[in-house]
PDB file of C-alpha atoms in Angstrom:
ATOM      1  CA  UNK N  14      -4.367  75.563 178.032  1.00 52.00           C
ATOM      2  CA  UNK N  15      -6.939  74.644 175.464  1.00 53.00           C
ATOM      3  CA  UNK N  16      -6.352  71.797 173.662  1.00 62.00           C
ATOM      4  CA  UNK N  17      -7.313  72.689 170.270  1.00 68.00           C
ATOM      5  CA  UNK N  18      -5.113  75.506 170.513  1.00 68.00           C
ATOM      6  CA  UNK N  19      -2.340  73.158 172.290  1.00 70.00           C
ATOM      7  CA  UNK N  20      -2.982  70.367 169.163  1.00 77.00           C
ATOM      8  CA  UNK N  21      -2.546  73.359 166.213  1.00 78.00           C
ATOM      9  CA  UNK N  22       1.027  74.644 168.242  1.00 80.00           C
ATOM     10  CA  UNK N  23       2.933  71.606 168.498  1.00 81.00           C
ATOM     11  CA  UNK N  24       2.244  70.653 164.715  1.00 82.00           C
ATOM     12  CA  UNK N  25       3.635  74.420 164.490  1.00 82.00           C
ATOM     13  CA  UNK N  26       6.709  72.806 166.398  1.00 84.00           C
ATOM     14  CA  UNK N  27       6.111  74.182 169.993  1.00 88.00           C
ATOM     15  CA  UNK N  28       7.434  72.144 172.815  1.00 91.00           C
ATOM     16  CA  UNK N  29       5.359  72.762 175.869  1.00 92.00           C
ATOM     17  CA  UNK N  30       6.968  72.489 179.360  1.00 92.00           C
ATOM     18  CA  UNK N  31       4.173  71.240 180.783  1.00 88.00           C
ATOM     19  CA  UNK N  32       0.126  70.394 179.105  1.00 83.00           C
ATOM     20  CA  UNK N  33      -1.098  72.787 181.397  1.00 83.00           C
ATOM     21  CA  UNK N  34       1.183  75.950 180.955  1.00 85.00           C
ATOM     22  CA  UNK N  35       2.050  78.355 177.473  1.00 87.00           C
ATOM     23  CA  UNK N  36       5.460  78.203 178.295  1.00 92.00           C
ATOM     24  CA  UNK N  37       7.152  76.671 175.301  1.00 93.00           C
ATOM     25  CA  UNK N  38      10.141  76.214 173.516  1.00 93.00           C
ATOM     26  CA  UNK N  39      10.548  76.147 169.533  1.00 90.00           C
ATOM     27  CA  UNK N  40      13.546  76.466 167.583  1.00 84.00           C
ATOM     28  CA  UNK N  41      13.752  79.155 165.178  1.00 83.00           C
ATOM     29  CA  UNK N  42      14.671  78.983 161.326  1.00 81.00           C
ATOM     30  CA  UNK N  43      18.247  80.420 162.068  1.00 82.00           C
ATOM     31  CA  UNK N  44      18.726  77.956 164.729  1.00 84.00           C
ATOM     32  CA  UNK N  45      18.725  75.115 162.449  1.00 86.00           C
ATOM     33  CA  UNK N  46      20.000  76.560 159.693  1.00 87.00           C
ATOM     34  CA  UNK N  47      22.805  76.977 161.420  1.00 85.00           C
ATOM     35  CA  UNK N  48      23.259  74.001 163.083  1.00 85.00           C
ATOM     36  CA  UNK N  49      23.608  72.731 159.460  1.00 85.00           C
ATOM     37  CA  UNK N  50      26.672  74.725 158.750  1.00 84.00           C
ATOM     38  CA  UNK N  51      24.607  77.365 157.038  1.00 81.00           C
ATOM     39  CA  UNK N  52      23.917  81.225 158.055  1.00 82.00           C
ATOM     40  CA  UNK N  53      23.522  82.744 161.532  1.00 77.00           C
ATOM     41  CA  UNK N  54      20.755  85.357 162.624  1.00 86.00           C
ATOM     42  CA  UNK N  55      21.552  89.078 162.458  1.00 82.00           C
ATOM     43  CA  UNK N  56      21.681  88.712 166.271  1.00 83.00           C
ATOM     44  CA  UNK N  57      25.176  87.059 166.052  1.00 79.00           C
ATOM     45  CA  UNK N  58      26.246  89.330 163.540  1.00 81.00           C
ATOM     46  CA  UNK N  59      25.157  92.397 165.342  1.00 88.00           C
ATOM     47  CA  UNK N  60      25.901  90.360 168.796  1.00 86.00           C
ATOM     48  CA  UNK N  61      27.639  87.948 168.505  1.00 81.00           C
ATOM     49  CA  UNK N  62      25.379  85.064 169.270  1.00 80.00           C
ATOM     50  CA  UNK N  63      25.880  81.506 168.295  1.00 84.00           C
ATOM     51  CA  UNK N  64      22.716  80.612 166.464  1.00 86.00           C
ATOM     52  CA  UNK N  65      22.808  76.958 166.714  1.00 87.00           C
ATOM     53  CA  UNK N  66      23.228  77.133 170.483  1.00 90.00           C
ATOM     54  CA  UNK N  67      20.070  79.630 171.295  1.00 90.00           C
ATOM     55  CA  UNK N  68      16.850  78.729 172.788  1.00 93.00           C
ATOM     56  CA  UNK N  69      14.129  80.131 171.474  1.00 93.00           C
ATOM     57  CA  UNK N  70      11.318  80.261 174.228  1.00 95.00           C
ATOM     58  CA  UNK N  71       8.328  81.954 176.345  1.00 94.00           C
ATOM     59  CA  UNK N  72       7.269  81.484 179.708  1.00 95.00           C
ATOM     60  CA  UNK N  73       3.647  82.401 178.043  1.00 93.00           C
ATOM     61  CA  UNK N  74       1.620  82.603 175.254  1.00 90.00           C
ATOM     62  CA  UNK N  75      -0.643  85.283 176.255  1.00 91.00           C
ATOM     63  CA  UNK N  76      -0.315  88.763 175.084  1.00 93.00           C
ATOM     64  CA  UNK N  77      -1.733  92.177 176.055  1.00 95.00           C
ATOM     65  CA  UNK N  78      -1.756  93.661 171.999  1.00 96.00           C
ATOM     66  CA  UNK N  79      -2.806  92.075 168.652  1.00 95.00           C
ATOM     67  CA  UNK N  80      -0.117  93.271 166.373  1.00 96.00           C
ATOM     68  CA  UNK N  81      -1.239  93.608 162.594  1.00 96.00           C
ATOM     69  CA  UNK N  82       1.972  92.398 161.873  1.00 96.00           C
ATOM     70  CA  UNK N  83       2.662  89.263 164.235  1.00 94.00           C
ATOM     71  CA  UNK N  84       3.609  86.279 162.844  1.00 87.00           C
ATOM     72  CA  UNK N  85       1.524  84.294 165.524  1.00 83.00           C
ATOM     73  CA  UNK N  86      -2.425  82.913 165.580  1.00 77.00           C
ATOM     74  CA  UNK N  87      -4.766  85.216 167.474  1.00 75.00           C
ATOM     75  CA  UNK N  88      -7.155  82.150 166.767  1.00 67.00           C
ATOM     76  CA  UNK N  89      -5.194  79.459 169.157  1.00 66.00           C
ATOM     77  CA  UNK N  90      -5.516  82.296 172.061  1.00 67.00           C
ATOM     78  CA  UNK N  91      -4.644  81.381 175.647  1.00 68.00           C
ATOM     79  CA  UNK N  92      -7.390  81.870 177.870  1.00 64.00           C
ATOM     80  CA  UNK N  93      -6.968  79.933 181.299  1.00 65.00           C
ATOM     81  CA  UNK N  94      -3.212  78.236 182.465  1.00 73.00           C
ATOM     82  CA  UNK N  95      -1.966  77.345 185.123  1.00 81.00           C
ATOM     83  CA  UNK N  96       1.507  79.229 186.219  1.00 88.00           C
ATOM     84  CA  UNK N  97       4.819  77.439 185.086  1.00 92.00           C
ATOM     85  CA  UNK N  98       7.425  78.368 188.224  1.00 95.00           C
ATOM     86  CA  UNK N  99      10.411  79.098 186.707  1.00 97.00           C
ATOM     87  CA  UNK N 100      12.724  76.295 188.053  1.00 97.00           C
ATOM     88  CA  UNK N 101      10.465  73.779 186.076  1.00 97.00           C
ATOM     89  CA  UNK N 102      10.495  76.336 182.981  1.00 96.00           C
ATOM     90  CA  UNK N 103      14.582  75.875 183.877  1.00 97.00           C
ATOM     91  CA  UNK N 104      14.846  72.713 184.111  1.00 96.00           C
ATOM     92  CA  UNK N 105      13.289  71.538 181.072  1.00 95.00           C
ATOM     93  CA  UNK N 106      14.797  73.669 178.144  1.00 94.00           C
ATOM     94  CA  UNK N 107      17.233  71.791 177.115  1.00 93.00           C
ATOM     95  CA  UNK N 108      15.388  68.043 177.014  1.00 94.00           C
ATOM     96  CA  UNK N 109      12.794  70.437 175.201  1.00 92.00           C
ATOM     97  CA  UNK N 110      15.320  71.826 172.927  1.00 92.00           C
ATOM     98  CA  UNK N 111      16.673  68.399 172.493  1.00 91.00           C
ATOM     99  CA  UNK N 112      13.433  66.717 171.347  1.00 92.00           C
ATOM    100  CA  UNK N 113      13.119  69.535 169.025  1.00 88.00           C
ATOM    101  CA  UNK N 114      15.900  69.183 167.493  1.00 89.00           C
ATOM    102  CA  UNK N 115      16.382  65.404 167.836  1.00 87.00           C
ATOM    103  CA  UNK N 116      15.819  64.865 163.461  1.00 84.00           C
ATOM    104  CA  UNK N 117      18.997  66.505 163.297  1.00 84.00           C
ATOM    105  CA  UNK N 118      20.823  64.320 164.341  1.00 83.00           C
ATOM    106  CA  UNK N 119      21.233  62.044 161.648  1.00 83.00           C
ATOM    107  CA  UNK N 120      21.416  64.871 159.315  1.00 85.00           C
ATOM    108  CA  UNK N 121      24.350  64.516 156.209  1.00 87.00           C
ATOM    109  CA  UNK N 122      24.463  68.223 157.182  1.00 86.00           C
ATOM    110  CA  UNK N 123      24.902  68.378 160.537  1.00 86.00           C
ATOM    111  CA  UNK N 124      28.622  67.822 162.361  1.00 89.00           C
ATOM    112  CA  UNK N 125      28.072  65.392 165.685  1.00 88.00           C
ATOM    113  CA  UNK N 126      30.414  68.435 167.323  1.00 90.00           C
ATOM    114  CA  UNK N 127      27.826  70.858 166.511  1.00 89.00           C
ATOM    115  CA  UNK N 128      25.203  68.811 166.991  1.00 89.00           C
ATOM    116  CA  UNK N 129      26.698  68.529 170.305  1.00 91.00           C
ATOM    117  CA  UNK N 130      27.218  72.101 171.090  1.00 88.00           C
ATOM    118  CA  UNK N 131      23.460  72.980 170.376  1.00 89.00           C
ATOM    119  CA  UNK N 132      22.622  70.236 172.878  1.00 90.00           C
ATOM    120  CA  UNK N 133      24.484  72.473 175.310  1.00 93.00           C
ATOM    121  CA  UNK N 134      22.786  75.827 174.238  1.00 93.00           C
ATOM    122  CA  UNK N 135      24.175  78.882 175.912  1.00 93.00           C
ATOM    123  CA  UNK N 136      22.037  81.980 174.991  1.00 94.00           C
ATOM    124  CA  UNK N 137      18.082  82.061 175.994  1.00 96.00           C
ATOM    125  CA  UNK N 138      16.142  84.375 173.925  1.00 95.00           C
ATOM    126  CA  UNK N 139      12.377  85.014 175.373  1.00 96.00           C
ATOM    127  CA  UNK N 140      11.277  85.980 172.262  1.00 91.00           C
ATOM    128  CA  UNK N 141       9.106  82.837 171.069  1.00 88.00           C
ATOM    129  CA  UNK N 142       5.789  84.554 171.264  1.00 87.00           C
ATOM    130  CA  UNK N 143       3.312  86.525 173.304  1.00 92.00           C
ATOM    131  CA  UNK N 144       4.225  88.587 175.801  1.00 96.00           C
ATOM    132  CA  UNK N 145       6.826  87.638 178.508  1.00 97.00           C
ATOM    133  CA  UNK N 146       5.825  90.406 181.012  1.00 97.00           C
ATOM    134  CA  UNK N 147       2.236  88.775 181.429  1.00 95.00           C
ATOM    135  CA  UNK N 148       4.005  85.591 182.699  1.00 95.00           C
ATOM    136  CA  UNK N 149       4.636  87.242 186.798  1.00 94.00           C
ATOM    137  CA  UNK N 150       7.595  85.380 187.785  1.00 97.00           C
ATOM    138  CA  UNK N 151      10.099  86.768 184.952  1.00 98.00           C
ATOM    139  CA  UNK N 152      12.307  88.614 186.894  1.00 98.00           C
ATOM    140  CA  UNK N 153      13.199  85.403 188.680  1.00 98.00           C
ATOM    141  CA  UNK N 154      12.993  82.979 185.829  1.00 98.00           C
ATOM    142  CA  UNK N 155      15.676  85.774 183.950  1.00 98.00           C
ATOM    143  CA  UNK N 156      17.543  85.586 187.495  1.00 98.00           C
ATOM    144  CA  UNK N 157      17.506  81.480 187.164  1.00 98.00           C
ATOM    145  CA  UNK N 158      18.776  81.537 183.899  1.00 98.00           C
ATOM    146  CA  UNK N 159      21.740  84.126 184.424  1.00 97.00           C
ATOM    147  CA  UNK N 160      22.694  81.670 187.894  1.00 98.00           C
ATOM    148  CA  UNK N 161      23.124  78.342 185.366  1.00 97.00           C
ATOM    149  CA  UNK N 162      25.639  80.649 182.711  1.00 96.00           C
ATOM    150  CA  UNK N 163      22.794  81.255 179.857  1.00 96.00           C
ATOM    151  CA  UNK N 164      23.116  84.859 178.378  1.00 95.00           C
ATOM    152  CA  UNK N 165      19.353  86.204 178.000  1.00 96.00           C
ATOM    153  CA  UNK N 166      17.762  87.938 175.708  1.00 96.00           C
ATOM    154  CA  UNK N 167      14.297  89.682 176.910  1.00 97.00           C
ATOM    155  CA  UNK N 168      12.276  90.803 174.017  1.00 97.00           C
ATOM    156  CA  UNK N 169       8.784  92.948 175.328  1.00 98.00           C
ATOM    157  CA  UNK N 170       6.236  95.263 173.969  1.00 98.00           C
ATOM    158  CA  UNK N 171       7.389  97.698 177.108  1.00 98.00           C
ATOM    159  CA  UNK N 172       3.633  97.547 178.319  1.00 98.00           C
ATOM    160  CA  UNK N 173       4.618  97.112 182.030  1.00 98.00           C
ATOM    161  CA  UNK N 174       7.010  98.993 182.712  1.00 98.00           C
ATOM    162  CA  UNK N 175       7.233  97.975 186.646  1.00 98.00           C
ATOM    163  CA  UNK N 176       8.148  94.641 185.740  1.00 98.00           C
ATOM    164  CA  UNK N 177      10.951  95.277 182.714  1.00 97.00           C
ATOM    165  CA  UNK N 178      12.439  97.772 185.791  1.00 97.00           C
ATOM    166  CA  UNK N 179      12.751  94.096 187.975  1.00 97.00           C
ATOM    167  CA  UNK N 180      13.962  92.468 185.264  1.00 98.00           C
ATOM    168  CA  UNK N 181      18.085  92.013 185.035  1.00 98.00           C
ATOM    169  CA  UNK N 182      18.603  89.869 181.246  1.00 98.00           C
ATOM    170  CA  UNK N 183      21.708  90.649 179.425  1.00 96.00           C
ATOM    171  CA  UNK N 184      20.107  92.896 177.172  1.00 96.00           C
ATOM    172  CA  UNK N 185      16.673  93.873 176.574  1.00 97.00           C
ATOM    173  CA  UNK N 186      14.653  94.747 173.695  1.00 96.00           C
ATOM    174  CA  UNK N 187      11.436  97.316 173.601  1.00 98.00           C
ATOM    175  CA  UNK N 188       9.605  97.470 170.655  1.00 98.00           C
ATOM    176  CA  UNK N 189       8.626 100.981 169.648  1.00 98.00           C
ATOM    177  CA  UNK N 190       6.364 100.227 166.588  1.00 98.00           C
ATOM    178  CA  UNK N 191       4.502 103.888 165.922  1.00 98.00           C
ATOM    179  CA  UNK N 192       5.743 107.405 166.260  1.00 98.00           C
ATOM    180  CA  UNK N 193       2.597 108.234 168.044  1.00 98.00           C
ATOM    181  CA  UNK N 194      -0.247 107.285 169.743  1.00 98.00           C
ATOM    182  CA  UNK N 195      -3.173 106.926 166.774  1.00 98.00           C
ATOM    183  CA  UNK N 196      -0.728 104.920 165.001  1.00 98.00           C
ATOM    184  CA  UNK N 197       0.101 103.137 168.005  1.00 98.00           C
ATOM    185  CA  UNK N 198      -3.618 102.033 168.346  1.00 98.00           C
ATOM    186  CA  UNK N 199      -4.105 101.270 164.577  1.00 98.00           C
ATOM    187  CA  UNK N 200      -1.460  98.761 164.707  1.00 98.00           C
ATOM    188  CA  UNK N 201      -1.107  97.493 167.663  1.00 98.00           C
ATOM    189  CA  UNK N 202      -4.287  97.070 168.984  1.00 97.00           C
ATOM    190  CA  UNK N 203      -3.937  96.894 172.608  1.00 97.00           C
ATOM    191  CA  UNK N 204      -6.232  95.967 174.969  1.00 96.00           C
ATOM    192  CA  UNK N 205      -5.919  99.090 176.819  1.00 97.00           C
ATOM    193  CA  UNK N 206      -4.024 102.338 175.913  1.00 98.00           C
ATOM    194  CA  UNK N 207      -0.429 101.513 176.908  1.00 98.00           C
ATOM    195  CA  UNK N 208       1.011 104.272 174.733  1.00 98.00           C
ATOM    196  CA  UNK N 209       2.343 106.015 177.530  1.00 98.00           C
ATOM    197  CA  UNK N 210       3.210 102.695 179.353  1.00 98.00           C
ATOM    198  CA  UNK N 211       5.343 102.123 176.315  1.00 98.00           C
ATOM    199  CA  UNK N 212       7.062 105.329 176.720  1.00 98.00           C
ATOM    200  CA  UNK N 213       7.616 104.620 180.374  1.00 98.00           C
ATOM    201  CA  UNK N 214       9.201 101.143 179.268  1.00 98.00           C
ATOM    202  CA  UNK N 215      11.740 103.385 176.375  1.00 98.00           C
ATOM    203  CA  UNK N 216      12.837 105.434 179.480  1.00 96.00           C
ATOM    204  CA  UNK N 217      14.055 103.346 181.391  1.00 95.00           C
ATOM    205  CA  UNK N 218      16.653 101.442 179.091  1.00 96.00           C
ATOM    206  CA  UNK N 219      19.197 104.756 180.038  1.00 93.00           C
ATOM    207  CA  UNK N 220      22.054 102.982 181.868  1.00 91.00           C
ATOM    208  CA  UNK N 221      21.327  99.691 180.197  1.00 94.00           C
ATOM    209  CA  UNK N 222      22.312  96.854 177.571  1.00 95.00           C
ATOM    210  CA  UNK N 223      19.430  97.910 175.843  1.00 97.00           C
ATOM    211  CA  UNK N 224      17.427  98.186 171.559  1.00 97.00           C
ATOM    212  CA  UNK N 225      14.562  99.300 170.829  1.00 98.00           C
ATOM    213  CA  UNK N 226      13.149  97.310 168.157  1.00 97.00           C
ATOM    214  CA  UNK N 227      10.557  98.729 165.383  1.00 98.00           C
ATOM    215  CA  UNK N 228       8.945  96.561 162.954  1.00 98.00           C
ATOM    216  CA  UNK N 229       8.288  99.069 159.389  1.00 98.00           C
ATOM    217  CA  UNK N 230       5.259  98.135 157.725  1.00 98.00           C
ATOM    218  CA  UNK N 231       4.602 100.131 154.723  1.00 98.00           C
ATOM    219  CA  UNK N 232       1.739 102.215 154.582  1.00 97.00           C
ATOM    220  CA  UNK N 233       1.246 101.888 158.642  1.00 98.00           C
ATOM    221  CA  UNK N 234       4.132 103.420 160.657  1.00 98.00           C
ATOM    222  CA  UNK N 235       6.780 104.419 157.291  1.00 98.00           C
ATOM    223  CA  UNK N 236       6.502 108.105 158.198  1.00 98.00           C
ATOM    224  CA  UNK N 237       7.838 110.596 160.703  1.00 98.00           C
ATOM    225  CA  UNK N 238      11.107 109.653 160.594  1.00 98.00           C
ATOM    226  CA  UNK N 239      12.168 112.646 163.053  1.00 98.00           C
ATOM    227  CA  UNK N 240       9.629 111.554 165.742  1.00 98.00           C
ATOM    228  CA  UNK N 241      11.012 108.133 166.600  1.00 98.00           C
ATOM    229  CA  UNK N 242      14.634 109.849 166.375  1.00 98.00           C
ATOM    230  CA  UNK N 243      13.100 111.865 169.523  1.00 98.00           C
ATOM    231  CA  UNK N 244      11.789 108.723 171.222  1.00 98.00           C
ATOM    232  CA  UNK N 245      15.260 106.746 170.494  1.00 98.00           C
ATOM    233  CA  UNK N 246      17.105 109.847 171.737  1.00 96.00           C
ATOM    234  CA  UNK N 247      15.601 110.111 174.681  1.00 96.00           C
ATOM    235  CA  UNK N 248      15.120 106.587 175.680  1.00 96.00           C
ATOM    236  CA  UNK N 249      19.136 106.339 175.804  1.00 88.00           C
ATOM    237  CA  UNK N 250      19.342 102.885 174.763  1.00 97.00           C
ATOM    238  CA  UNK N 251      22.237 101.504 172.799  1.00 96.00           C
ATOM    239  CA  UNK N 252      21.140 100.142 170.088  1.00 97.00           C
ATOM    240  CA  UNK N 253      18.120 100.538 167.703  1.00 98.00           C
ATOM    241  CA  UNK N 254      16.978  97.749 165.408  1.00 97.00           C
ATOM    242  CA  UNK N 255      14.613  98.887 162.611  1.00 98.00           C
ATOM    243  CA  UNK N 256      13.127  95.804 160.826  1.00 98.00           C
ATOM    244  CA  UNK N 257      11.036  95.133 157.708  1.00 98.00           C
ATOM    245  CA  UNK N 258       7.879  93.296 158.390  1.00 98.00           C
ATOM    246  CA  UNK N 259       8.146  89.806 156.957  1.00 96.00           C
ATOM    247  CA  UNK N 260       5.220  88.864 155.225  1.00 95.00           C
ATOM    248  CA  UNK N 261       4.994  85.042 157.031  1.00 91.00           C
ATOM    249  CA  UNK N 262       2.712  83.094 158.866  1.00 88.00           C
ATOM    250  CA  UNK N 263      -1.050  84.383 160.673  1.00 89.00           C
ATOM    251  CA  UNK N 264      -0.210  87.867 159.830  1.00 93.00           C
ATOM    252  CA  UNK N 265      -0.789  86.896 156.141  1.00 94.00           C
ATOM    253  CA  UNK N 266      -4.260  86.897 157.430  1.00 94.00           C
ATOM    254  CA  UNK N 267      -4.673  90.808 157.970  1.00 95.00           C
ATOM    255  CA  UNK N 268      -1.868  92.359 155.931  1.00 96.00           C
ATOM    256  CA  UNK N 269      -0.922  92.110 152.307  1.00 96.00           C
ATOM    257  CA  UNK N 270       2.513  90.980 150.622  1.00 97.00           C
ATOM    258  CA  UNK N 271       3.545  94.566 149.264  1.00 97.00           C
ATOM    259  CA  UNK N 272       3.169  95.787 153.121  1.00 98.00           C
ATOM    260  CA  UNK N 273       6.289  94.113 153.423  1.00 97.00           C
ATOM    261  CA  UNK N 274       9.311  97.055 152.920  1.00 98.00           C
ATOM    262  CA  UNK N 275      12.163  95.982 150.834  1.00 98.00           C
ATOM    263  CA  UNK N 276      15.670  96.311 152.338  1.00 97.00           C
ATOM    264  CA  UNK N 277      16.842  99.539 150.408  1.00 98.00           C
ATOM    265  CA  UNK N 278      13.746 100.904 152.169  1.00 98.00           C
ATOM    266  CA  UNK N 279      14.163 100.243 155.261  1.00 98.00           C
ATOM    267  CA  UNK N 280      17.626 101.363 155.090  1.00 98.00           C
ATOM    268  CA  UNK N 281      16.669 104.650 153.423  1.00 98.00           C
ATOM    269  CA  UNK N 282      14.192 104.766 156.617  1.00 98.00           C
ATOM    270  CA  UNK N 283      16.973 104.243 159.204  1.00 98.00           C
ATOM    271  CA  UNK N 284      19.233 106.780 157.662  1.00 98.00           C
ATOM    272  CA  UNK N 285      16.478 109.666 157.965  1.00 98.00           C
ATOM    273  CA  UNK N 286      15.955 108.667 161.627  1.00 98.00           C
ATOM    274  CA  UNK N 287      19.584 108.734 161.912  1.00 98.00           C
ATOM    275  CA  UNK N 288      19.938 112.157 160.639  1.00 98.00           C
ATOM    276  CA  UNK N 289      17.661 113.406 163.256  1.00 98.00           C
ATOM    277  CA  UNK N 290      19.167 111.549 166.513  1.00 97.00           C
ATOM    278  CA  UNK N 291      22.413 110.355 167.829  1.00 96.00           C
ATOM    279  CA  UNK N 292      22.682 107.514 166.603  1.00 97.00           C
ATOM    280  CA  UNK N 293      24.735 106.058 163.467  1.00 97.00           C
ATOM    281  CA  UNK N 294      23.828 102.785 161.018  1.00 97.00           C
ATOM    282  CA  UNK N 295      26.092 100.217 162.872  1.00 96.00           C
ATOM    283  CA  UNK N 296      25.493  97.548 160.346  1.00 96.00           C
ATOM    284  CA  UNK N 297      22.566  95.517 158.652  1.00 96.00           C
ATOM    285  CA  UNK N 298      21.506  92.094 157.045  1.00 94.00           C
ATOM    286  CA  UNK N 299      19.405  92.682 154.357  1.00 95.00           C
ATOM    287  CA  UNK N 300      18.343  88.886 154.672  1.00 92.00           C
ATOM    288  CA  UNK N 301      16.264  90.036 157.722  1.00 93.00           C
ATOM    289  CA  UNK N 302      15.776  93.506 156.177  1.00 96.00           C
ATOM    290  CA  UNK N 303      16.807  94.672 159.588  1.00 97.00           C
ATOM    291  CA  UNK N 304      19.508  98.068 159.873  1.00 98.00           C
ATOM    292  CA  UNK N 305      21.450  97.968 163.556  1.00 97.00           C
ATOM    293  CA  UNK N 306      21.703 101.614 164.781  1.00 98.00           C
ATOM    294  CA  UNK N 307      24.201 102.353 167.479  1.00 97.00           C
ATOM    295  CA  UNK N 308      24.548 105.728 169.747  1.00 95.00           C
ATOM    296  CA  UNK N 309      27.093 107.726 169.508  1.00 87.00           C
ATOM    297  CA  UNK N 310      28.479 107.955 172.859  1.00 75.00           C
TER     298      UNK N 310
END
């Protein structure tokens, strides 16, 4: 990986598995501000996840789309690594997770039990960054983690749809973030037209622990309520997270602060694609500005 890109992560906090690999590990804000005592993510409250025992990793930094809205650098991108195999990915997330988290120790707000606990993490979310579906061993690294007891989380843009079908996590997540194919484009600015990729990907979550994850940023993708209800409905996956953009880190670079939707509006959002689908508001966190929709089975 390049190493001015390498140098400007791991002041960001990334823990690399190896110097020659993306794969990387870096604690998110929930994770330590719950290992603190303080708040979990909307994932354990929808969940049931324990925040302060989650890894938050990739098995590579490279993506096929440049979202408007992604939090990460499109400056620092990966151009040439070598392949991580997944039982060194394995084998190294929690002495990664460990070193990240290694300040915390002598925290005045941190209990040694939990401290201990998050030592001995039991959820893996690939979720970190970039897109896990460009990294070509994932079904086995998901298989790895499942045989040592972690519950996964796989979060994709549902641009390859061949390997999401191989792929056996706990749940999955598929990010539907237009209600058609212009908007799709605007926004998301693949390399290639994946839009019906995409669809391919929503498809096949039918039979599955499956969400579908859209990110709302106002003035892009706020409209049309009815036509994501149709995608949602006939995806068939369980649940349906719709999210606020948060204005926060590179994507303040292309995208203004009042993009960002407050909760009420997001929530006013959810509950017009509700009334077009089956699917009912299962609960929200309007911390995260993010309403949980559940089908009606």
């Amino acid at each position: 990986m390049h190493s001015e890109a390498c140098k400007a992560l791991r002041r960001q906090g990334y823990q690399f598995v190896s110097s020659s690999s993306s794969a990387a590990v870096k604690p998110c804000m929930w994770n330590k501000r719950a290992l603190k005592g303080g708040e979990m993510c909307y994932k354990a409250q929808f969940y049931g996840i324990e925040s302060h025992r989650c890894v938050q990793m990739t098995p590579t930094l490279r993506c096929n789309q440049q979202c408007l809205f992604c939090w990460r650098s499109f400056e620092h991108e990966v151009t040439e690594e070598e392949e991580c195999p997944p039982a060194e990915i394995i084998g190294n997330l929690r002495r990664l997770q460990k070193r990240a988290l290694s300040g915390y120790k002598v925290s005045p707000y941190v209990t040694p039990e939990r401290f201990a606990e998050a030592l001995r993490p039991t959820m893996v979310a690939i979720s970190l960054s970039g897109e896990p579906t460009c990294y070509p061993h994932l079904p086995e690294l998901i298989d790895g983690l499942n045989a040592e007891g972690y519950t996964t989380f796989l979060v994709s843009n549902g641009t390859r749809p061949d390997v999401l079908a191989r792929c056996r996590p706990y749940q999955v997540y598929v990010s539907l973030d237009a209600p058609d194919r212009e908007t799709y484009l605007h926004l998301c600015r693949p390399r290639e037209d994946y839009w019906d990729l995409v669809q391919e990907s929503l498809g096949g979550l039918a039979g599955r622990r499956s969400a579908i994850r859209t990110t709302v940023v106002r003035g892009y993708n706020d409209f049309a309520p009815e036509r994501y209800a149709a995608i949602y409905q006939d995806s068939g996956a369980r649940f349906v997270e719709v999210k606020g953009y948060m204005y926060l880190g590179y994507s303040r670079n292309r995208l203004q602060r009042d993009q960002m939707p407050e909760h009420r509006d997001v929530r006013a959002f959810a509950a017009k694609i509700a009334d077009h689908c089956d699917y009912f508001i299962k609960d929200e966190s309007p911390v995260s500005r993010v309403v949980c929709l559940e089908r009606n089975v």
